[in-house]
JSON list of C-alpha atoms in Angstrom, two decimals:
[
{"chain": "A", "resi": 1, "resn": "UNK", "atom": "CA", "xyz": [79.16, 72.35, 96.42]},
{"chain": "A", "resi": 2, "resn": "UNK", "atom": "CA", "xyz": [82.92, 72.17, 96.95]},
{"chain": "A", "resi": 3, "resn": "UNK", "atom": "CA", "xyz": [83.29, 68.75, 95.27]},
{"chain": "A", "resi": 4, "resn": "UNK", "atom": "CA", "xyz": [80.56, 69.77, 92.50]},
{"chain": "A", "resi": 5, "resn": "UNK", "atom": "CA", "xyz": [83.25, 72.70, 91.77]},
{"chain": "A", "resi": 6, "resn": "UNK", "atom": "CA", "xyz": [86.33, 70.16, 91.94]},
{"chain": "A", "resi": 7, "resn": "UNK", "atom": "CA", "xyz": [84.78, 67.81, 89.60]},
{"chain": "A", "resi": 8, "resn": "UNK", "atom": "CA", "xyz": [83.89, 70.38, 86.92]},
{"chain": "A", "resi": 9, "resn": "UNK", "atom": "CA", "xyz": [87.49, 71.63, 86.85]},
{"chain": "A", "resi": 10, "resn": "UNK", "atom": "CA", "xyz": [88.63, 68.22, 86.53]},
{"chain": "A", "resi": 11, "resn": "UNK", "atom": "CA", "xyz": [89.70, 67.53, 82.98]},
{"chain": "A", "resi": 12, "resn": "UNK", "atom": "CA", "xyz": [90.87, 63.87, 81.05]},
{"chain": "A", "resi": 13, "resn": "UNK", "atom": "CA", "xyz": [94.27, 63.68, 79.82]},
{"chain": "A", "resi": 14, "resn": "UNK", "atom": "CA", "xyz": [95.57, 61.90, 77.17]},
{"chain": "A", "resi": 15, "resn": "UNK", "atom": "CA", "xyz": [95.37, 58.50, 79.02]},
{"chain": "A", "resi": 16, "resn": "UNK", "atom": "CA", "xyz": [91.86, 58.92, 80.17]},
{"chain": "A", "resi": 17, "resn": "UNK", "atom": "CA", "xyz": [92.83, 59.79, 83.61]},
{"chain": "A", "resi": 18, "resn": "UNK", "atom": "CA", "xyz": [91.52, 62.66, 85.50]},
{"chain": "A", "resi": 19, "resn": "UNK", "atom": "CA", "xyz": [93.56, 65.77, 85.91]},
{"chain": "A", "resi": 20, "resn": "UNK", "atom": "CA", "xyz": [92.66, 67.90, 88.64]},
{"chain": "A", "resi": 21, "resn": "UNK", "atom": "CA", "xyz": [94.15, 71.91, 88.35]},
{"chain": "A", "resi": 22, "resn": "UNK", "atom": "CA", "xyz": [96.71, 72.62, 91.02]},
{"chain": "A", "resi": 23, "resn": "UNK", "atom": "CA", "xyz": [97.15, 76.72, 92.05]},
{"chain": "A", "resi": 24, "resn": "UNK", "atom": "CA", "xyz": [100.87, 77.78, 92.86]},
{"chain": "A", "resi": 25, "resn": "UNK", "atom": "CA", "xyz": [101.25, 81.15, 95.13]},
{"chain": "A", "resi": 26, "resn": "UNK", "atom": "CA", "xyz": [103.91, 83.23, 94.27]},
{"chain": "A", "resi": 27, "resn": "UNK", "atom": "CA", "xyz": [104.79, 85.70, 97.07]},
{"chain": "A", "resi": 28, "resn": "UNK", "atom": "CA", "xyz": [107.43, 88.10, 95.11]},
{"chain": "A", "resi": 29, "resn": "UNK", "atom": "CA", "xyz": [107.34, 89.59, 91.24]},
{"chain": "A", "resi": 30, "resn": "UNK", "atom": "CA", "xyz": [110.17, 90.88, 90.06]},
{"chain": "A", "resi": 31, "resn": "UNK", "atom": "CA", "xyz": [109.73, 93.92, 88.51]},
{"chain": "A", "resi": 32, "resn": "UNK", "atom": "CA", "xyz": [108.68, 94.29, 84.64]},
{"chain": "A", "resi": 33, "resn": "UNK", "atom": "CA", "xyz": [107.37, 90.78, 85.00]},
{"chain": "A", "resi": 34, "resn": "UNK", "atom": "CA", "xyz": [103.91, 90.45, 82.82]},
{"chain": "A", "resi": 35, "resn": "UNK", "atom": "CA", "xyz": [101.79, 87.71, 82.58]},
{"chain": "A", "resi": 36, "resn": "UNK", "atom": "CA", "xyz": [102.28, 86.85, 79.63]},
{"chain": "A", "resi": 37, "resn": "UNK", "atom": "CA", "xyz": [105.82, 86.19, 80.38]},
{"chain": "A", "resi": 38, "resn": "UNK", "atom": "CA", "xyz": [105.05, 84.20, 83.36]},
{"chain": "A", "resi": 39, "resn": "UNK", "atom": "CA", "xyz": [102.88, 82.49, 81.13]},
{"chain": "A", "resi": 40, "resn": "UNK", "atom": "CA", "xyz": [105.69, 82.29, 78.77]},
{"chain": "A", "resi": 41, "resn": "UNK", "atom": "CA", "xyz": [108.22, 80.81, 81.09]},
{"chain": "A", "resi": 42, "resn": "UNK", "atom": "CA", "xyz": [105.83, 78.63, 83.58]},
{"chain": "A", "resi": 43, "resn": "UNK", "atom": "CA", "xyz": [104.29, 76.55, 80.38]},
{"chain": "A", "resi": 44, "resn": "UNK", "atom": "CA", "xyz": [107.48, 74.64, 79.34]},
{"chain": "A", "resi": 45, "resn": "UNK", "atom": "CA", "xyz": [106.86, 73.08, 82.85]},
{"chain": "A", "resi": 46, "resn": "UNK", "atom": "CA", "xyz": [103.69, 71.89, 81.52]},
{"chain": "A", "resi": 47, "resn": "UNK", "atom": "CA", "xyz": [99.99, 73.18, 80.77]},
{"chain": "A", "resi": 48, "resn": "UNK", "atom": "CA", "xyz": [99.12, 76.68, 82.61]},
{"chain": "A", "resi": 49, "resn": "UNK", "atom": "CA", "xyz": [95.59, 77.75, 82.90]},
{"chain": "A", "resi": 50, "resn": "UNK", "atom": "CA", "xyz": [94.80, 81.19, 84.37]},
{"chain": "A", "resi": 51, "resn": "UNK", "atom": "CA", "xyz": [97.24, 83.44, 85.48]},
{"chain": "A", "resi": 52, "resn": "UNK", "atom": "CA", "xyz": [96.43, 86.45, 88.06]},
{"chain": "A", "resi": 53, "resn": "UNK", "atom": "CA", "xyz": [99.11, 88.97, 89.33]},
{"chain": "A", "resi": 54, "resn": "UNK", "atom": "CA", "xyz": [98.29, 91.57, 91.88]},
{"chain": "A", "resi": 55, "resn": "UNK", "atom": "CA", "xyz": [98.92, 95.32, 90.72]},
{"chain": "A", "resi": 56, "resn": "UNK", "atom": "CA", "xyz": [100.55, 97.30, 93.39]},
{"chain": "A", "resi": 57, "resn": "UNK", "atom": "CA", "xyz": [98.65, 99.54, 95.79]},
{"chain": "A", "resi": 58, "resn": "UNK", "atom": "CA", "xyz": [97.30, 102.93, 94.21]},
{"chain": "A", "resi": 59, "resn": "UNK", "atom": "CA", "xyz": [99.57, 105.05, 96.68]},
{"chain": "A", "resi": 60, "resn": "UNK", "atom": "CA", "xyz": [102.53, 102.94, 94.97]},
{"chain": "A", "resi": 61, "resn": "UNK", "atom": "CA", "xyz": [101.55, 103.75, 92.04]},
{"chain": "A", "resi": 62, "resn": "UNK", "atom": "CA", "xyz": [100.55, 107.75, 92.74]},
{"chain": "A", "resi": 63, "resn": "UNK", "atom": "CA", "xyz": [104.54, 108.12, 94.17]},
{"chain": "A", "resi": 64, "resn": "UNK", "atom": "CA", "xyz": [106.12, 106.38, 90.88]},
{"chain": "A", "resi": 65, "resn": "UNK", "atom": "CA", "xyz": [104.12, 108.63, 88.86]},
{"chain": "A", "resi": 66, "resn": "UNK", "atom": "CA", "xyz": [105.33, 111.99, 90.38]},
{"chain": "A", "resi": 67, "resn": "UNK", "atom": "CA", "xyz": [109.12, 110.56, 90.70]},
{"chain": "A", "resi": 68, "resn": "UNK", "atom": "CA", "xyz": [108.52, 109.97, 86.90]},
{"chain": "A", "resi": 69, "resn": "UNK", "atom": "CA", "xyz": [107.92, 105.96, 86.64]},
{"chain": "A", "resi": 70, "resn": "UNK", "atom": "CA", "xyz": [104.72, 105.03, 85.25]},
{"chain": "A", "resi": 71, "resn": "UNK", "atom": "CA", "xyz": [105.17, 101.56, 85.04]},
{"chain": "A", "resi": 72, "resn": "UNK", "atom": "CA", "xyz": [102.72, 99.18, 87.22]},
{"chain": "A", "resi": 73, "resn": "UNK", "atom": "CA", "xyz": [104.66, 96.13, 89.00]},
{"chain": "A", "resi": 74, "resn": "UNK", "atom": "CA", "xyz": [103.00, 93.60, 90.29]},
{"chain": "A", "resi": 75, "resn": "UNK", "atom": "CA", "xyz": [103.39, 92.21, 93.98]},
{"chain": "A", "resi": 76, "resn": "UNK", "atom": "CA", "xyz": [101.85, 88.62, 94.30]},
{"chain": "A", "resi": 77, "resn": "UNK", "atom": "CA", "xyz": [100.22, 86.36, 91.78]},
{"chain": "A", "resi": 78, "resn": "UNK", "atom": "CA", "xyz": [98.35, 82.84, 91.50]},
{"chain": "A", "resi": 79, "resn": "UNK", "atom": "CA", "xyz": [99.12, 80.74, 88.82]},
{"chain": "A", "resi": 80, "resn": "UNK", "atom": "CA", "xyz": [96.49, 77.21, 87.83]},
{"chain": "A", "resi": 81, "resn": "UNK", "atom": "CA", "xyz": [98.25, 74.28, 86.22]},
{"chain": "A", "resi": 82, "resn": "UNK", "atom": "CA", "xyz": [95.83, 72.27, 84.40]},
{"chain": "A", "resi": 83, "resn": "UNK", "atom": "CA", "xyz": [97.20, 69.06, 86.37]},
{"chain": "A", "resi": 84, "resn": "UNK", "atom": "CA", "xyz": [98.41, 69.86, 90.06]},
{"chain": "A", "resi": 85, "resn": "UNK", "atom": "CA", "xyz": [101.35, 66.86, 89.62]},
{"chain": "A", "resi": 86, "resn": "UNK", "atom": "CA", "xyz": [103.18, 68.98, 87.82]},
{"chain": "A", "resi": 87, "resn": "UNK", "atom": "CA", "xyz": [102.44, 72.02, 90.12]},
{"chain": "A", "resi": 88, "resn": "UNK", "atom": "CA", "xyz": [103.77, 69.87, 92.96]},
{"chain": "A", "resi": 89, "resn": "UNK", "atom": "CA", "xyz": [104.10, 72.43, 95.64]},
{"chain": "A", "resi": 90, "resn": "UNK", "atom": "CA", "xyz": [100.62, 73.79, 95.09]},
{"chain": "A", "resi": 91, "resn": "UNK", "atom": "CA", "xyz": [98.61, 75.10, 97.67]},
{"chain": "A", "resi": 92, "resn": "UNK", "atom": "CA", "xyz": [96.43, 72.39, 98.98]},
{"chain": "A", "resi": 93, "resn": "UNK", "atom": "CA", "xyz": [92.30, 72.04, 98.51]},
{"chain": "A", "resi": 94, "resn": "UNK", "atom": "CA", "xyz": [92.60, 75.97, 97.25]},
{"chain": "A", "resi": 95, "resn": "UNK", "atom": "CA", "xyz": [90.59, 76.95, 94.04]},
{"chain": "A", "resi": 96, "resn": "UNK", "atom": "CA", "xyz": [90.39, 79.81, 91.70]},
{"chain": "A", "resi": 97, "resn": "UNK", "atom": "CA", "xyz": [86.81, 80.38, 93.19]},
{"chain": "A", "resi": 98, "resn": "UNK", "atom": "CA", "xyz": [88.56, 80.84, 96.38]},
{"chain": "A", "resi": 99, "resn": "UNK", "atom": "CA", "xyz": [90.79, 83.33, 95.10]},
{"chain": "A", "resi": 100, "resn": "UNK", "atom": "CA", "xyz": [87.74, 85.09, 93.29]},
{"chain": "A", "resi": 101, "resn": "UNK", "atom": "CA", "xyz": [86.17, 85.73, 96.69]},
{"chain": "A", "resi": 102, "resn": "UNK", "atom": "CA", "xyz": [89.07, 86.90, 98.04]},
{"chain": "A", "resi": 103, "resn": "UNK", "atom": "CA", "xyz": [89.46, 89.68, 95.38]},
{"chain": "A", "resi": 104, "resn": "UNK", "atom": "CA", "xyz": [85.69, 90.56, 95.85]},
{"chain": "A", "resi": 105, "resn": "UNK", "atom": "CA", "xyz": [86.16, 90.43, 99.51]},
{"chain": "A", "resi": 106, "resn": "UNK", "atom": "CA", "xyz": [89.27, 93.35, 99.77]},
{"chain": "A", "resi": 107, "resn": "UNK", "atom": "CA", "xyz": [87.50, 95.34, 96.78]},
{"chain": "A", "resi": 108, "resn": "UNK", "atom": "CA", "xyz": [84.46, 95.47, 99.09]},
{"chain": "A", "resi": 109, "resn": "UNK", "atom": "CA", "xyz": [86.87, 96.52, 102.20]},
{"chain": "A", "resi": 110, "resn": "UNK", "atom": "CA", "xyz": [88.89, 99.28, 99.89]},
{"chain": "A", "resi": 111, "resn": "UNK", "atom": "CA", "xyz": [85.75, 100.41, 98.45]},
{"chain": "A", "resi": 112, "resn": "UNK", "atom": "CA", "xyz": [84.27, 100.90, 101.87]},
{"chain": "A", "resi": 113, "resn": "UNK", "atom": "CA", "xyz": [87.49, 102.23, 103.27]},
{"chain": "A", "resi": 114, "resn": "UNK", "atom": "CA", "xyz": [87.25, 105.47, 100.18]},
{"chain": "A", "resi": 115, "resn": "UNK", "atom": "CA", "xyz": [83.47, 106.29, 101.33]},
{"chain": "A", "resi": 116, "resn": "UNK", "atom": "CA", "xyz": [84.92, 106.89, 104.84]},
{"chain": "A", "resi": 117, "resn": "UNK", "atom": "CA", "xyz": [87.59, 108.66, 103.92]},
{"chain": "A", "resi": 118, "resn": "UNK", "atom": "CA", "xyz": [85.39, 110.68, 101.69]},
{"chain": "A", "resi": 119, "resn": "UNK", "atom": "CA", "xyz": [82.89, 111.09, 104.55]},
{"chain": "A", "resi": 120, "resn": "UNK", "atom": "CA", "xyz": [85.73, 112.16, 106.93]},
{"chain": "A", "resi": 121, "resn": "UNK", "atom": "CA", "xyz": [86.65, 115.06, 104.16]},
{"chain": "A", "resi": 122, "resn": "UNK", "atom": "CA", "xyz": [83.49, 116.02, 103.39]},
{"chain": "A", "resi": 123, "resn": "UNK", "atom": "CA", "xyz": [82.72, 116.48, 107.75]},
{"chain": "A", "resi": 124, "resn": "UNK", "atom": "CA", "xyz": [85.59, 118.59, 107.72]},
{"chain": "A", "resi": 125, "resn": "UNK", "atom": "CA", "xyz": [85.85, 120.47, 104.74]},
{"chain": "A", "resi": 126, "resn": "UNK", "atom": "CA", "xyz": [81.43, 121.37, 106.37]},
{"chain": "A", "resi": 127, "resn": "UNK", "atom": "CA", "xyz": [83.46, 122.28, 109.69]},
{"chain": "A", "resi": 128, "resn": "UNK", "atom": "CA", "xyz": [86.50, 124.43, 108.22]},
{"chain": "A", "resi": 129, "resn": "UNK", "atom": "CA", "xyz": [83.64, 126.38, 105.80]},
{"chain": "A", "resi": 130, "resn": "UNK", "atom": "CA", "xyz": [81.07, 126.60, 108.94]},
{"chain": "A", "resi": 131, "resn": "UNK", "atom": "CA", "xyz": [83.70, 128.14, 110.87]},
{"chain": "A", "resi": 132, "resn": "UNK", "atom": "CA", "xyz": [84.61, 130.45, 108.21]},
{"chain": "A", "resi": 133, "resn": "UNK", "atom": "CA", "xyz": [81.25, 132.39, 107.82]},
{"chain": "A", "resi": 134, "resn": "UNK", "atom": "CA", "xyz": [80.85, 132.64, 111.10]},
{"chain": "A", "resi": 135, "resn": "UNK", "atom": "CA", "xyz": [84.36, 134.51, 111.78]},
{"chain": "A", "resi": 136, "resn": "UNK", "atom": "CA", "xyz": [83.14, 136.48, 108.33]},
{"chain": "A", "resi": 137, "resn": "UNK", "atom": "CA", "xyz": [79.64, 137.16, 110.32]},
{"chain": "A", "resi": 138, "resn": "UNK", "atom": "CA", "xyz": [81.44, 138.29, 113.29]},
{"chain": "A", "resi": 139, "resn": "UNK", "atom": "CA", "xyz": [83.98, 140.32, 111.57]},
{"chain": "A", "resi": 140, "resn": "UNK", "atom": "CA", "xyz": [81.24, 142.79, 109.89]},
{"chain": "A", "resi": 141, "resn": "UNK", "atom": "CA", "xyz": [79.32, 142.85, 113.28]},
{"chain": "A", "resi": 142, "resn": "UNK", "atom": "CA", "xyz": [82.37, 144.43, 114.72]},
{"chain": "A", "resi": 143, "resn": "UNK", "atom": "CA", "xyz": [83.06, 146.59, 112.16]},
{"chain": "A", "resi": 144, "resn": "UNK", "atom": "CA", "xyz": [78.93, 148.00, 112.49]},
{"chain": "A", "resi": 145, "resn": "UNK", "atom": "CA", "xyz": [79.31, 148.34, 115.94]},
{"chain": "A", "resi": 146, "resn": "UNK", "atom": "CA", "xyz": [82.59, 150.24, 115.32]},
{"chain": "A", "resi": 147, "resn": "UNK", "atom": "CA", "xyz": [80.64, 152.75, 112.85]},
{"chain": "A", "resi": 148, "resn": "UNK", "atom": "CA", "xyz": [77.91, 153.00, 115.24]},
{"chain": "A", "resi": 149, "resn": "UNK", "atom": "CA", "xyz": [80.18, 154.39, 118.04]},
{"chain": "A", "resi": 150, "resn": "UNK", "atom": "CA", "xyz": [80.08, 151.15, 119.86]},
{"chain": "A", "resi": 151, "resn": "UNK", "atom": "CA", "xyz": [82.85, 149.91, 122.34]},
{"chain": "A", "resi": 152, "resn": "UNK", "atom": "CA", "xyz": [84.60, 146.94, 120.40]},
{"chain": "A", "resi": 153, "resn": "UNK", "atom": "CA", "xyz": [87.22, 144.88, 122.27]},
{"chain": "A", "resi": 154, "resn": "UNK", "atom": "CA", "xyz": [89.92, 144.44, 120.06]},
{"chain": "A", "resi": 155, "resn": "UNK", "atom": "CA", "xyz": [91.09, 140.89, 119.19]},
{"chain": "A", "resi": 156, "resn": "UNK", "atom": "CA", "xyz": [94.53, 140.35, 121.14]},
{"chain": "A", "resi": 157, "resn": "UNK", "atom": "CA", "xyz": [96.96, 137.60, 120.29]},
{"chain": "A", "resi": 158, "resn": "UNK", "atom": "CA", "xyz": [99.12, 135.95, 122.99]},
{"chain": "A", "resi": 159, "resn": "UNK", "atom": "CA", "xyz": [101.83, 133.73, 121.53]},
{"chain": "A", "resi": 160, "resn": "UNK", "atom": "CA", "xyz": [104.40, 132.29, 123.94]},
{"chain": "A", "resi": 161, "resn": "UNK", "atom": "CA", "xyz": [108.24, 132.63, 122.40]},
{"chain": "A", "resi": 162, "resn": "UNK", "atom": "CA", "xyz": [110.44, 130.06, 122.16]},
{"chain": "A", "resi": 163, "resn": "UNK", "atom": "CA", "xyz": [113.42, 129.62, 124.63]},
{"chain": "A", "resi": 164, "resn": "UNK", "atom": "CA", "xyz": [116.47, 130.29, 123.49]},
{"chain": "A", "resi": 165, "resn": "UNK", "atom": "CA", "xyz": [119.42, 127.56, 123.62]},
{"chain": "A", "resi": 166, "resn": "UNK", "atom": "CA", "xyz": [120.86, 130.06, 125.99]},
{"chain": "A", "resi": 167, "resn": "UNK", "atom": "CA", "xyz": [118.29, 130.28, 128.25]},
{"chain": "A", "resi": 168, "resn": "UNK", "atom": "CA", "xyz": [117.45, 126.58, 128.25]},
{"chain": "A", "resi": 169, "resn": "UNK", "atom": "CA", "xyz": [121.15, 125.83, 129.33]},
{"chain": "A", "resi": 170, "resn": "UNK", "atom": "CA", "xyz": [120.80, 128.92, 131.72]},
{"chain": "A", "resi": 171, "resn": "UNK", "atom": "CA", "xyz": [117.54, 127.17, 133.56]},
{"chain": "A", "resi": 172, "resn": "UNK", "atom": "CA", "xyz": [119.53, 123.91, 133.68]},
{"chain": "A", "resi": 173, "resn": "UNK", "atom": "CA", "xyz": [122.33, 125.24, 135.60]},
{"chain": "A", "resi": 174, "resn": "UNK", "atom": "CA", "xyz": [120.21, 127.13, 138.42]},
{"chain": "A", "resi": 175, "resn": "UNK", "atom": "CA", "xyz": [118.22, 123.90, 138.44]},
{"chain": "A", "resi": 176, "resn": "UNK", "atom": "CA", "xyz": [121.67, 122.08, 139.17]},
{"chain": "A", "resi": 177, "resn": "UNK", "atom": "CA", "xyz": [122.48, 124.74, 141.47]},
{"chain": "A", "resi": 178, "resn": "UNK", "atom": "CA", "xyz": [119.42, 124.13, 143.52]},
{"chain": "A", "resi": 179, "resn": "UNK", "atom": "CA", "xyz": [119.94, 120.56, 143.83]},
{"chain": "A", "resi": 180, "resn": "UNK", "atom": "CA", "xyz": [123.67, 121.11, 144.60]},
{"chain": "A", "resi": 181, "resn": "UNK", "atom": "CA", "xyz": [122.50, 122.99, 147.32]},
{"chain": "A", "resi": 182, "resn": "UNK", "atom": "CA", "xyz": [119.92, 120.89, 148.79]},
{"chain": "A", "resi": 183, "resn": "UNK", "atom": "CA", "xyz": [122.27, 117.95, 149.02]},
{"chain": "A", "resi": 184, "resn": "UNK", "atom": "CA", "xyz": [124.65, 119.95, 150.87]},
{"chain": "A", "resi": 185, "resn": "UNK", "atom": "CA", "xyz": [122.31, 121.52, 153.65]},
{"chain": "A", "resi": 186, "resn": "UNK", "atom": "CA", "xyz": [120.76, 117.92, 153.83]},
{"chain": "A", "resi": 187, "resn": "UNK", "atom": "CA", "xyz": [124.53, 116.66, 154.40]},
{"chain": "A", "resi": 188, "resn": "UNK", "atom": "CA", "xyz": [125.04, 119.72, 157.08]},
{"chain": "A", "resi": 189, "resn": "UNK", "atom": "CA", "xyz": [121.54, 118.03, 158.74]},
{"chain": "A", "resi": 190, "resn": "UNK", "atom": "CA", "xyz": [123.02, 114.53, 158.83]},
{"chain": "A", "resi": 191, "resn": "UNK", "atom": "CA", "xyz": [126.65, 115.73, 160.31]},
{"chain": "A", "resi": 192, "resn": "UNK", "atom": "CA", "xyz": [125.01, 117.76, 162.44]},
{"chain": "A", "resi": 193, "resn": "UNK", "atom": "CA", "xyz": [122.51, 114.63, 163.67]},
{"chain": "A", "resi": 194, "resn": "UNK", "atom": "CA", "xyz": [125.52, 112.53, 163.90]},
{"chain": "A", "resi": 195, "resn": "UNK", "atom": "CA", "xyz": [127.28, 114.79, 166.35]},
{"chain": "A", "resi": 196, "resn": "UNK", "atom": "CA", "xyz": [124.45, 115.70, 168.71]},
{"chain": "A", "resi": 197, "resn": "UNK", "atom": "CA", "xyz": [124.24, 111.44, 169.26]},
{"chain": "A", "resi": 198, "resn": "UNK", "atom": "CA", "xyz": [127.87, 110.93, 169.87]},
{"chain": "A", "resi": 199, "resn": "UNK", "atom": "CA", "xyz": [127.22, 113.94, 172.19]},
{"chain": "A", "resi": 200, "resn": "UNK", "atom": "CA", "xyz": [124.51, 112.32, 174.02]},
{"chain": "A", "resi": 201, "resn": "UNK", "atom": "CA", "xyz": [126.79, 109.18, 173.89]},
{"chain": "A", "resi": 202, "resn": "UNK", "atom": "CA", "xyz": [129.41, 110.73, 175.92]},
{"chain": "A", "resi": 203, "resn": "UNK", "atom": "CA", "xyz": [127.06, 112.16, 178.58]},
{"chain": "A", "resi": 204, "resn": "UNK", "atom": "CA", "xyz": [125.21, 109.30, 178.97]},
{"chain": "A", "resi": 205, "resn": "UNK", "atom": "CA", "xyz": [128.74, 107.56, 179.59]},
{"chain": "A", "resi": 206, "resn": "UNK", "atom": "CA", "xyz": [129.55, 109.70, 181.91]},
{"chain": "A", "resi": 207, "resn": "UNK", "atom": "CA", "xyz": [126.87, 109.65, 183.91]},
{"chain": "A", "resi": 208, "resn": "UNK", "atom": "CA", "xyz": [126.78, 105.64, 184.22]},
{"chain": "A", "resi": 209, "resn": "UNK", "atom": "CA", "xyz": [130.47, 106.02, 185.27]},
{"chain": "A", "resi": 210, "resn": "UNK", "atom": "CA", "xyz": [129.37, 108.99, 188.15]}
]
């Protein structure tokens, strides 16, 4: 199927010889750059056949609009030379087919990519609205019981405050303090430990000199 495809894109020249296409990748597009002016500038290098250039991402595009550019740059593009000698560095045993599938491939992914995130928002946009009637439901069950003489625990909200700068520098110190004081009694220990053995020392001296 591969070489069916190659032969139909092959085309005679002017000497009878075969020409097959050749597909450059271009990796950057500066910006403003159209098509047609790639088109423009590529063909005095010889014949150019199709020409694709990859719009920018839709989030791009969303942020230029609300900083006030509505211009759409491209990022990457393909270009098909009608004979691949004068394309040279073209990519090698790569079609426009190939790059057809590859479009229809990451439309497929992006397309299934939206229905999850539009899944995702409808789950919790079900959750947000579920919990919201039921605190409404709740709310007017209190307030009945209330009428009806009924004991109703009022709702009680416990935040914790933040620490002050003050009393975060104020916890640091005692906790230095502590530790300061810890080393010390554990260096009173060690003295202490060192002069109850030179203690024993001497009396065990002593008594081997007796």
């Amino acid at each position: 199927m591969e070489r069916k495809l190659e032969e139909e894109e092959m085309k005679e020249d002017q000497g009878g010889q075969k020409c097959v296409p050749g597909i450059i990748y271009l990796g950057h597009i500066p910006p403003r750059l159209r098509p047609r002016h790639l088109r423009n500038m590529l063909s005095s290098y010889g014949e150019v056949g199709r020409v694709f250039l990859q719009p920018e991402d839709q989030q791009v595009r969303r942020r230029k609009k609300r900083s006030g550019l509505r211009r759409c740059d491209f990022t990457e593009g393909w270009v098909e030379f009608r004979d691949k000698r004068v394309a040279k560095k073209y990519l090698h045993k790569f079609q426009w087919t190939h790059l057809s599938e590859r479009l229809a491939y990451e439309q497929t992914v992006l397309q299934q990519r939206l229905r999850t995130e539009v899944s995702q928002a409808k789950r919790e946009t079900s959750f947000y609205l579920s919990n919201v009637d039921k605190s409404a439901h709740l709310e007017k069950l209190r307030k009945r019981r209330k009428q009806e003489g009924q004991q109703v625990e009022e709702r009680t909200w416990d935040f914790s405050q933040r620490q002050t700068e003050e009393e975060i520098q104020t916890r640091k110190r005692r906790k230095s303090c502590r530790s300061q004081k810890q080393l010390e009694k554990s260096g009173q220990l060690q003295q202490q430990s060192h002069s109850n053995t030179s203690l024993l020392a001497k009396i065990f001296r002593a008594s081997t000199a007796d």
